[in-house]
CSV table of C-alpha atoms and ligand atoms in Angstrom, one decimal:
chain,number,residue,atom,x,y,z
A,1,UNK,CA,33.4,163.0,-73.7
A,2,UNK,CA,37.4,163.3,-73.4
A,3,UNK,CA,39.0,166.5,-73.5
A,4,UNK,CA,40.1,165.8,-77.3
A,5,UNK,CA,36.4,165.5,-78.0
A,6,UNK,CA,36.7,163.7,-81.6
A,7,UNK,CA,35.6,161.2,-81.3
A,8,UNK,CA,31.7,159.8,-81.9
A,9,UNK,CA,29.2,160.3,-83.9
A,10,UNK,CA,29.2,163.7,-85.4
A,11,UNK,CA,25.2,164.3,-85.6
A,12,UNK,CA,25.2,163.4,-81.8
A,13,UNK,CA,24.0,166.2,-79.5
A,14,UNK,CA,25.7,167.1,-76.5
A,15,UNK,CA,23.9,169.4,-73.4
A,16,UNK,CA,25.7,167.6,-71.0
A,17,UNK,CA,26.6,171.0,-69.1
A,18,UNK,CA,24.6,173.8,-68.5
A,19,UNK,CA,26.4,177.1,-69.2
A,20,UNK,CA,23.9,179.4,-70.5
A,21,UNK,CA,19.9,179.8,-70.9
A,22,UNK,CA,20.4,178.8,-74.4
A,23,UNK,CA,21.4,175.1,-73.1
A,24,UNK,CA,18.0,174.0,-72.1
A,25,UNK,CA,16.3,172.0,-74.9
A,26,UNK,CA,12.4,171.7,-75.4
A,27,UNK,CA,12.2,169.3,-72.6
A,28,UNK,CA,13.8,171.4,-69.8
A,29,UNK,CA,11.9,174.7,-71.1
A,30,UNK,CA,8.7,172.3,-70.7
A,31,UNK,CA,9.5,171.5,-67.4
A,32,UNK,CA,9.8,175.6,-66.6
A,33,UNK,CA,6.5,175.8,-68.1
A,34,UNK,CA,4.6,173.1,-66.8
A,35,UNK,CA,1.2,175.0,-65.7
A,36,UNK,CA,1.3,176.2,-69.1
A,37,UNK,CA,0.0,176.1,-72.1
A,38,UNK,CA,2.3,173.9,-74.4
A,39,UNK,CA,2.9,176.8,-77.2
A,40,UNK,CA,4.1,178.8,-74.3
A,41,UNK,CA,7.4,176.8,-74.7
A,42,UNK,CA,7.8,177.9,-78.5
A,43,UNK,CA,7.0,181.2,-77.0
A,44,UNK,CA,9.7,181.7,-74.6
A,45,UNK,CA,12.8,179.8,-76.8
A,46,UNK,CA,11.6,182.4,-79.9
A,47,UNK,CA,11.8,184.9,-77.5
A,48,UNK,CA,15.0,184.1,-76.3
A,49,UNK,CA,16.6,183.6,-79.6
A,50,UNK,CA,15.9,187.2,-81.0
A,51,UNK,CA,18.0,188.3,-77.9
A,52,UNK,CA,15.1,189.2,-76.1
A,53,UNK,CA,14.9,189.1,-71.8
A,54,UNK,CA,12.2,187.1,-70.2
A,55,UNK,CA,10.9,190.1,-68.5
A,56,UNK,CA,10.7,191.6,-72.1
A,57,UNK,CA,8.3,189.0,-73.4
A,58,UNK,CA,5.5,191.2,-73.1
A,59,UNK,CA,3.3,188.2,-75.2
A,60,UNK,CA,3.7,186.2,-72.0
A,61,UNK,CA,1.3,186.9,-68.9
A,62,UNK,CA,3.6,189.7,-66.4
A,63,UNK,CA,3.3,186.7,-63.5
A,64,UNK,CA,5.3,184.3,-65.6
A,65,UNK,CA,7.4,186.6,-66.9
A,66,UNK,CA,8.7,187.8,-63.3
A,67,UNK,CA,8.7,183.9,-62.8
A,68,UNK,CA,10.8,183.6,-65.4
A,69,UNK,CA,13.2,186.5,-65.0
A,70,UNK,CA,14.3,184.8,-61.7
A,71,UNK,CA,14.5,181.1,-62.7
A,72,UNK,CA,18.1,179.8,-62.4
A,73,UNK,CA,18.0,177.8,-66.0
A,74,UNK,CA,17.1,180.9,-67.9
A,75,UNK,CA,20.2,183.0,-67.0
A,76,UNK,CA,22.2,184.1,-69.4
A,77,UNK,CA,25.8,182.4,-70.0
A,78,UNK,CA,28.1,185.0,-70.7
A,79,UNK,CA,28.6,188.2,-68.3
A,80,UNK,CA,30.0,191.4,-70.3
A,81,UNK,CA,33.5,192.8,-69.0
A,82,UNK,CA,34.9,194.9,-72.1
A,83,UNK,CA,33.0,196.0,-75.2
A,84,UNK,CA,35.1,198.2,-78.1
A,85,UNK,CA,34.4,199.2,-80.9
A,86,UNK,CA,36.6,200.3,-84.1
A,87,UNK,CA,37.6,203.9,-84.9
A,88,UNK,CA,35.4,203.3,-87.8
A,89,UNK,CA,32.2,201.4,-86.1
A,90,UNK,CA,32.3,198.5,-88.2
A,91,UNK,CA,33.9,195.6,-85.7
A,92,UNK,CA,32.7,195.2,-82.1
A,93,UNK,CA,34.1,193.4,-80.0
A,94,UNK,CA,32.8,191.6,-76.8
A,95,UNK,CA,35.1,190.3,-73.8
A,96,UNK,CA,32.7,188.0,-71.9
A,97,UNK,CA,33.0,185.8,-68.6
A,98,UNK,CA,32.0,182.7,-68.3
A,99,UNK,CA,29.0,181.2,-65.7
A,100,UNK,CA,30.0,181.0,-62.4
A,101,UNK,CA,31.5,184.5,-62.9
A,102,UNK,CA,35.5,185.4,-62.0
A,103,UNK,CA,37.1,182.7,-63.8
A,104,UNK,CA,37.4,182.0,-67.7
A,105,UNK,CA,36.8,185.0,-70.4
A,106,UNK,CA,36.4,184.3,-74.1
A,107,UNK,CA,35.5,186.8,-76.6
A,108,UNK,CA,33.2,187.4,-79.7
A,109,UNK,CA,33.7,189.7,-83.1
A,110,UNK,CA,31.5,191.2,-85.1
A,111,UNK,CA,32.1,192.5,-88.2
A,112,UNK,CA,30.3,194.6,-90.4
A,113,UNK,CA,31.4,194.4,-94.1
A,114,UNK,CA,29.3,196.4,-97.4
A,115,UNK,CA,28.3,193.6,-98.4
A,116,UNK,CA,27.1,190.7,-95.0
A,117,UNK,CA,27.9,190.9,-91.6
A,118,UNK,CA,29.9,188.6,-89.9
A,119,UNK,CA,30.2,187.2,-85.7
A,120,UNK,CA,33.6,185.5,-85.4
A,121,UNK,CA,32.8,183.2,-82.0
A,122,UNK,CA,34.9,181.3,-79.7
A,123,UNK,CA,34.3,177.6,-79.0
A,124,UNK,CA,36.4,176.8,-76.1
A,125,UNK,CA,38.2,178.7,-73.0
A,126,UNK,CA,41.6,179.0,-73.9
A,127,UNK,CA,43.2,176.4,-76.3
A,128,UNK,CA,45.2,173.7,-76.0
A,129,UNK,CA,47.2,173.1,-79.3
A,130,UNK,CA,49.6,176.0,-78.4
A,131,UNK,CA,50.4,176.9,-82.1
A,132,UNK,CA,53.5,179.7,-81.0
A,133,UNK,CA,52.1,183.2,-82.4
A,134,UNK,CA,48.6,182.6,-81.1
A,135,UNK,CA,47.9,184.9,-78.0
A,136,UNK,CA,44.8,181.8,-76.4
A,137,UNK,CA,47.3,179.1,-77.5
A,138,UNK,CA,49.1,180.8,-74.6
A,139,UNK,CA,47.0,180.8,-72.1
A,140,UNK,CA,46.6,177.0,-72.6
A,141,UNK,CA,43.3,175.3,-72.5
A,142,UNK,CA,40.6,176.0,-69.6
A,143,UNK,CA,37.5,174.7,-70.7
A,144,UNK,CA,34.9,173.6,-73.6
A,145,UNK,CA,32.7,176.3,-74.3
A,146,UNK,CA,28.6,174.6,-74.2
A,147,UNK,CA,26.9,174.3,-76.8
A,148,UNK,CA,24.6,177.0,-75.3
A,149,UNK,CA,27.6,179.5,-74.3
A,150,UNK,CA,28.2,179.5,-78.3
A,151,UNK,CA,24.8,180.2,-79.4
A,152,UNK,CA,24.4,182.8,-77.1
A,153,UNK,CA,27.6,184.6,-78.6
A,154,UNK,CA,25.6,184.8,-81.9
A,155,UNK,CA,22.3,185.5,-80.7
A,156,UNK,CA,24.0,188.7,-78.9
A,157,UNK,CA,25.7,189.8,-81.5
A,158,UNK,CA,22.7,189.4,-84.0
A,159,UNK,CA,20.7,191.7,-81.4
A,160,UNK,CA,23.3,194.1,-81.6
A,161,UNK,CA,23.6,193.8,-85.6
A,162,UNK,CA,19.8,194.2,-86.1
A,163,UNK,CA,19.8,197.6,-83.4
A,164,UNK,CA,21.8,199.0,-85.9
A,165,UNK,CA,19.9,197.8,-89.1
A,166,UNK,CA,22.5,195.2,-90.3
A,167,UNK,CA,21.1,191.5,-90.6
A,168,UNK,CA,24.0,188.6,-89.4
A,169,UNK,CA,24.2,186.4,-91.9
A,170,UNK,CA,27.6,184.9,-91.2
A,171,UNK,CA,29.2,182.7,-88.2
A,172,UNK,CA,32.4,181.7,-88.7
A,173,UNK,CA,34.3,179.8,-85.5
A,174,UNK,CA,37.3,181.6,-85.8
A,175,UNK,CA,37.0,182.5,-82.2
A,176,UNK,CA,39.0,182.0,-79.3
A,177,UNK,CA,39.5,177.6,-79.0
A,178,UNK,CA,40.0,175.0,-81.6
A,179,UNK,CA,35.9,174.0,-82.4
A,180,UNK,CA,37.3,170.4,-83.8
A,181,UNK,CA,38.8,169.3,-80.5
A,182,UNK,CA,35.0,170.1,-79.0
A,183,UNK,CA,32.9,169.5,-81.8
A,184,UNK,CA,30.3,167.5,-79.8
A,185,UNK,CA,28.8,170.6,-78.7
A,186,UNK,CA,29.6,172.8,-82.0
A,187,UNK,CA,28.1,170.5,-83.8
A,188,UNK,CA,24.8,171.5,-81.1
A,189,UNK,CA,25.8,175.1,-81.9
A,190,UNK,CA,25.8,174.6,-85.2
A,191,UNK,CA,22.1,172.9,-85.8
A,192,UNK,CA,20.7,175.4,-83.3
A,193,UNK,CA,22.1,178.2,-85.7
A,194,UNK,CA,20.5,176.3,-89.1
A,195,UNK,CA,17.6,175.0,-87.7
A,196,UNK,CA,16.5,178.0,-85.3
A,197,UNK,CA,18.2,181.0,-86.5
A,198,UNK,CA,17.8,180.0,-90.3
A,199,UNK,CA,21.3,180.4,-91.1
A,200,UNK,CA,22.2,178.0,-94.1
A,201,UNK,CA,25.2,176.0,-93.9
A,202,UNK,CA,27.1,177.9,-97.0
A,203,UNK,CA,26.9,180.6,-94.5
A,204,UNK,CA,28.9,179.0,-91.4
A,205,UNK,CA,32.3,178.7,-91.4
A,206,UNK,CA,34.5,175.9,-88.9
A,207,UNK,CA,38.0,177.0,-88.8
A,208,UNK,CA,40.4,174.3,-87.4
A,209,UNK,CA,44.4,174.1,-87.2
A,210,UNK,CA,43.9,170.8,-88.3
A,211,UNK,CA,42.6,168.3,-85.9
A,212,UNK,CA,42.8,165.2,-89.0
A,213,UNK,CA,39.6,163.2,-86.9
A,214,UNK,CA,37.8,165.8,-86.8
A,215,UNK,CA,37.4,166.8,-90.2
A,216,UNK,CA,36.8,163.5,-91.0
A,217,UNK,CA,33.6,163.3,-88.6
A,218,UNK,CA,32.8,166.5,-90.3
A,219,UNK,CA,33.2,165.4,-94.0
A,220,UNK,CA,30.3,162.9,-92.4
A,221,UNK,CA,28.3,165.3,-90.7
A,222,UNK,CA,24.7,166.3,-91.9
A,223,UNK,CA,25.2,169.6,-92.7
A,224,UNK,CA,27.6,170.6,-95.0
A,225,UNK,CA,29.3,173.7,-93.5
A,226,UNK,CA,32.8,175.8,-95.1
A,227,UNK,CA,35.8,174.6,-93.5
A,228,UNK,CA,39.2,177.0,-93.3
A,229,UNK,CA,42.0,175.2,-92.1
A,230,UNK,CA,45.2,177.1,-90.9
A,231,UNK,CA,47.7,175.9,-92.4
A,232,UNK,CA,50.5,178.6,-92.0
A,233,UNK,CA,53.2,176.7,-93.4
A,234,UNK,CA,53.7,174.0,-96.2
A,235,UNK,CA,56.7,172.1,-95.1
A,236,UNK,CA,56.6,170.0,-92.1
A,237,UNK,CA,59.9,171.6,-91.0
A,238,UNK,CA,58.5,174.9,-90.9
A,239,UNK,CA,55.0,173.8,-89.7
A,240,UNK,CA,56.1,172.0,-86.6
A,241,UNK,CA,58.1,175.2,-85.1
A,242,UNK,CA,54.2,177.1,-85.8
A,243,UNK,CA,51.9,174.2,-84.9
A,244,UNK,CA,53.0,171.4,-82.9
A,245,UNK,CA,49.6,169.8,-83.8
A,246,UNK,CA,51.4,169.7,-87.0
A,247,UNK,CA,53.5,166.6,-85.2
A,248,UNK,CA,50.8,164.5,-84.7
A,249,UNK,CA,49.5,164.8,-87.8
A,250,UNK,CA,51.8,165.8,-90.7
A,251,UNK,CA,50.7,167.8,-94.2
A,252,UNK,CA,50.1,165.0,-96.1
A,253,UNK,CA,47.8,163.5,-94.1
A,254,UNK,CA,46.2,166.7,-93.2
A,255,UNK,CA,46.1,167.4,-97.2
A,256,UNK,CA,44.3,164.0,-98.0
A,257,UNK,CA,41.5,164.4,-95.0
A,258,UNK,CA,41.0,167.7,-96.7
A,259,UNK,CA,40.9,166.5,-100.4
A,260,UNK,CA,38.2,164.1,-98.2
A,261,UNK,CA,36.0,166.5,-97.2
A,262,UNK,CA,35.9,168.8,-100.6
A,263,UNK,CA,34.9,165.2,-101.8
A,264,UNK,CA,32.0,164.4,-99.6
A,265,UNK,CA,30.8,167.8,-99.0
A,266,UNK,CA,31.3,169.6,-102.2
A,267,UNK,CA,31.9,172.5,-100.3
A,268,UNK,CA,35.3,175.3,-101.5
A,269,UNK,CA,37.8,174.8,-98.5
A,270,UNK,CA,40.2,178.0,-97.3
A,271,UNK,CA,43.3,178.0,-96.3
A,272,UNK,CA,44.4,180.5,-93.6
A,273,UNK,CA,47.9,181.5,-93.5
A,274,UNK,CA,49.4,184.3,-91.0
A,275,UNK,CA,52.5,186.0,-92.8
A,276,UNK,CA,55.1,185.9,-90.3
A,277,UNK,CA,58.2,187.7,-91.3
A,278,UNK,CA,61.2,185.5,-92.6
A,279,UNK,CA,59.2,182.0,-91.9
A,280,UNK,CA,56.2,181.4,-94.2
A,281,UNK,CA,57.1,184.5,-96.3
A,282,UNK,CA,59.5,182.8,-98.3
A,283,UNK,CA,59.4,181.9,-102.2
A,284,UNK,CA,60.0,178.3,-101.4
A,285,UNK,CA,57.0,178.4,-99.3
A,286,UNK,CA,54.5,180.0,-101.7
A,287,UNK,CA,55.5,177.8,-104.1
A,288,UNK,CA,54.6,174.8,-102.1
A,289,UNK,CA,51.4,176.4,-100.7
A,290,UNK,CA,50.1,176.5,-104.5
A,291,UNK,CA,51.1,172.9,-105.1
A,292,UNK,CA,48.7,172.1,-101.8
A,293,UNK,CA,45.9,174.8,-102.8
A,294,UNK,CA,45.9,173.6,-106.5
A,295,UNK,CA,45.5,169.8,-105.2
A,296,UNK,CA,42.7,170.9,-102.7
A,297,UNK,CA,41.4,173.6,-105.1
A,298,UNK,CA,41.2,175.6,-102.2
A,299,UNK,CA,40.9,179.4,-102.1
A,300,UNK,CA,44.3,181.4,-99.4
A,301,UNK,CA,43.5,183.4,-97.1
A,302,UNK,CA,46.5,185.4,-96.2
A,303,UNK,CA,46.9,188.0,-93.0
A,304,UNK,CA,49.8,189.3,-91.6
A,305,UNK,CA,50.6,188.2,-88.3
A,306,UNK,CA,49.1,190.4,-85.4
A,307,UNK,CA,51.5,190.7,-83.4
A,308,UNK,CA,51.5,188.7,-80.0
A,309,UNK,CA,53.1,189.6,-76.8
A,310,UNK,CA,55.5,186.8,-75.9
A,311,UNK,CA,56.3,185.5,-79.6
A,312,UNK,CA,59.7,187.6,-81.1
A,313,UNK,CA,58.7,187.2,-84.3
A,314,UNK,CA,56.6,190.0,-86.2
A,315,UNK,CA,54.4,190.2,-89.1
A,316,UNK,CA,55.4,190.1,-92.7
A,317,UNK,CA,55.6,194.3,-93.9
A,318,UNK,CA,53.1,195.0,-96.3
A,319,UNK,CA,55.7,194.9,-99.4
A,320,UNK,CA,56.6,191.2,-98.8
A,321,UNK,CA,52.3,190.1,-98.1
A,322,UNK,CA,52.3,191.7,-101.5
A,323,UNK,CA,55.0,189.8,-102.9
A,324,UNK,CA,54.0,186.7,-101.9
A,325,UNK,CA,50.5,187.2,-103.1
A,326,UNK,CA,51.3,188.0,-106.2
A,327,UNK,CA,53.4,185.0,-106.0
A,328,UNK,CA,50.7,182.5,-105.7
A,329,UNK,CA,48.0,184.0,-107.6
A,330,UNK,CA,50.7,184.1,-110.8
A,331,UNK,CA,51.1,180.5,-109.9
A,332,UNK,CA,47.4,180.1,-111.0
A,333,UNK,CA,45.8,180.4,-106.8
A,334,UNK,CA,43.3,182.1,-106.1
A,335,UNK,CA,44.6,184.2,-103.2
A,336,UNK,CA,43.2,187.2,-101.4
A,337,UNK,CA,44.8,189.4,-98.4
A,338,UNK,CA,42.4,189.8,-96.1
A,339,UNK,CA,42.2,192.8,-94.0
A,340,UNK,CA,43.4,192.9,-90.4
A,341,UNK,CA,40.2,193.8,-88.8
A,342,UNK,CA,40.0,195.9,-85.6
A,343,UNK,CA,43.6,195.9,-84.9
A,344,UNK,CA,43.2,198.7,-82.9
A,345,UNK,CA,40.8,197.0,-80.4
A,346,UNK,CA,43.0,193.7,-80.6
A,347,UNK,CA,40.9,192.1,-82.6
A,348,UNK,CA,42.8,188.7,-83.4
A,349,UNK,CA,42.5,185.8,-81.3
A,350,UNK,CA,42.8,186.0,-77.5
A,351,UNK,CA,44.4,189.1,-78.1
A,352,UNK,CA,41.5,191.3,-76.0
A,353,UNK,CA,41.8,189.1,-73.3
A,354,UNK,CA,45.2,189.2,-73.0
A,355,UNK,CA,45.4,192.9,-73.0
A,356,UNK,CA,42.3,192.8,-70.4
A,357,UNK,CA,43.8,190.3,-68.0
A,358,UNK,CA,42.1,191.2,-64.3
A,359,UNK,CA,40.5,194.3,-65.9
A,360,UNK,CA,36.6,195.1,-64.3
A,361,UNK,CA,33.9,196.1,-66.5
A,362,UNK,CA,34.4,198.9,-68.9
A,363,UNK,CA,32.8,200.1,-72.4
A,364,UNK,CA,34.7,201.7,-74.4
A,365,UNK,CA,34.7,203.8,-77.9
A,366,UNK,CA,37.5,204.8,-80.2
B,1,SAH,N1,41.7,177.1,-83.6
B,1,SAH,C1,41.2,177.4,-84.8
B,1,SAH,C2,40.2,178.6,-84.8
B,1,SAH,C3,40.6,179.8,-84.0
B,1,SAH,S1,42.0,180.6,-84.4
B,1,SAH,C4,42.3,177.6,-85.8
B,1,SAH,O1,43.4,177.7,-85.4
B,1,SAH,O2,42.0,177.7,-87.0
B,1,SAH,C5,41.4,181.6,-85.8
B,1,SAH,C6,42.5,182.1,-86.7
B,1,SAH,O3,43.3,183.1,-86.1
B,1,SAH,C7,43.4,181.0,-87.2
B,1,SAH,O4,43.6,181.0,-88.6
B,1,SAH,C8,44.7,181.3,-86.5
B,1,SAH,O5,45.8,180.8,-87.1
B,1,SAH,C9,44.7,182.9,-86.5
B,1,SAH,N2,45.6,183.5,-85.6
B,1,SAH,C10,45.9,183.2,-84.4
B,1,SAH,N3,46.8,184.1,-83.8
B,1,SAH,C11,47.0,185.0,-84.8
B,1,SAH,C12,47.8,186.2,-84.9
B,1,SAH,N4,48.6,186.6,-83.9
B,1,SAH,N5,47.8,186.9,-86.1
B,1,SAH,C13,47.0,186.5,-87.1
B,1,SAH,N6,46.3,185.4,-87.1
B,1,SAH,C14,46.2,184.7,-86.0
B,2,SF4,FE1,44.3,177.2,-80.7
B,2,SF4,FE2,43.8,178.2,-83.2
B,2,SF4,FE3,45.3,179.6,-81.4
B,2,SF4,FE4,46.3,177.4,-82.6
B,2,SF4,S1,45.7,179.3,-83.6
B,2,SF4,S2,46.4,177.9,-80.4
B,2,SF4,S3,44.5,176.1,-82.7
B,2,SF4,S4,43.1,179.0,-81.2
């Protein structure tokens, strides 16, 4: 696969690397087991999904498990080096490394709301599309997460969920990465999470700064999942200073693949739109953002900009998000303002990592 990664068929399954226990398909689990009874591999994959150790699979014979517990394959992917969680409990975040330890870190959200919980998950090390404010698209891109790597973000997180009572119900790849430039194994990611974890489609959420290919392999993809697509800005002019991805492929192509996929999937698309103070604030550009949400139907996510170290420019004050909500939603778009969760454990994109560079383990609270 290329380091793009969009091209293909999108229903193709990709286990091409082996990051994390969660990368071993039936086969390879079979091979781990092969003195053993054949339900013995249902057994141990279960097992593993609900977050559980092989040395805690107390429905497995103690010899096997021990076996088990040391066998190279059945490792897990992602080594904890920072947990935090919120002043008021409900968002916890996870810095991981990657396998062979020391070298990339990505992180993992979860986010407990009345009504669902939520794990935001990364898809790749780093990112390459280098959109300015983002704190990953400045670390540049490292490397494609596994398929494996990304279920076992969720399957950690749903642990941690169900210790407390709460039920994930929710994965939205809003992560750390761009999923459409490695959507090979996402798309893995994703059927693991439908078909294993029993989490429908309506329930997981791609988010993609527009990679135009990709959501067309999506829009022909068997599973009809929510796209967001970051938008940020609804002039070219102003785009391409944001998004340089926005070069390649300019709004109105980007509009007609979406108007694509609302068409083959019948699925509500969101647009995701960081205020940023003096650039996509503007009257001029509201007004243009509801001419491309009424076209696409499209719901607007708005968020003011977390502020990233190394970009000048700040977040729209709370007055002007206002403002420019109001805007839209008087020009008939359904808009909401979503709240900035976990700022105070730099909860937006890369943002943990960044303030962790080097760091060793540590838990905290706050
Ligand atoms: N690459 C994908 C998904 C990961 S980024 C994408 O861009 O959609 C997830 C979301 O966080 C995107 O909407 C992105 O624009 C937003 N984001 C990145 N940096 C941010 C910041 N400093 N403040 C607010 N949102 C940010
Ligand atoms: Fe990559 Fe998304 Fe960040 Fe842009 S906003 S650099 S696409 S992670």
């Amino acid at each position: 696969m290329s380091s793009s990664g969009t091209e293909g068929d999108p229903n193709r399954r990709s286990l091409t690397v082996v990051g994390s226990r969660f990368d071993l398909d039936e086969a390879a689990i079979a091979a781990l087991l092969a003195d053993e009874p054949r339900y013995r591999v249902r057994q141990l994959r279960r097992g593993l999904l609900e977050g559980r150790e092989p040395s805690d699979l107390t429905d497995l014979p103690k010899a096997l498990r021990g076996r088990l517990a040391e066998a190279p394959g059945l490792q897990p992917g992602l080594h904890l080096v920072h947990e935090s969680v919120s002043d008021d409990g409900e968002t916890v975040k996870w810095l991981w490394e990657l396998d062979p330890p020391g070298r990339e870190r990505v992180e993992t959200v979860l986010m407990h709301y009345p009504e669902r919980t939520t794990v935001c998950v990364s898809s790749q090390a780093g990112c390459a599309m280098g959109c300015t404010f983002c704190a990953t698209g400045q670390l540049g891109f490292e490397r494609h997460l596994t398929a494996g790597e990304i279920v076992e973000q969720v399957v950690r997180a749903r642990a941690t969920a169900a210790a407390s009572g709460r039920r994930l119900g929710n994965v939205v790849f809003m992560g750390m990465g761009e999923p459409l430039a490695n959507l090979d194994r996402v798309w893995t990611a994703v059927h693991v999470l439908h078909d294993d974890l029993g989490i429908s489609a309506r329930h997981l959420t791609i988010s993609t700064v527009g990679v135009v290919p990709g959501i067309q392999r999506l829009a022909a993809a068997d599973l009809p999942v929510n796209l967001a697509v970051s938008l940020h800005a609804a002039t070219d002019e102003v785009r391409n200073e944001l998004v340089p991805l926005g070069r390649r492929y300019p709004l109105a192509v980007l509009v007609e693949a979406c108007a694509r996929y609302v068409e083959a999937t019948g699925r509500r698309l969101s647009l995701e739109w960081a205020l940023i103070a003096g650039t996509n604030d503007t009257p001029r550009q509201a007004d243009a953002l509801a001419g491309i949400a009424r076209t696409l139907r499209a719901h607007v996510n708005l968020i003011p900009l977390n502020p990233t170290p190394g970009f000048p420019t700040t977040g729209s004050s709370p007055a002007a998000v206002r403002a420019f909500c109001d805007r839209l939603v008087h020009l008939g778009v359904n808009a909401t303002v979503r709240r900035n969760r976990g700022t105070d454990i730099d909860a937006a994109c890369g943002q943990l990592r960044a303030s962790m560079a080097g760091s060793p383990v540590r838990l905290e609270r706050r």
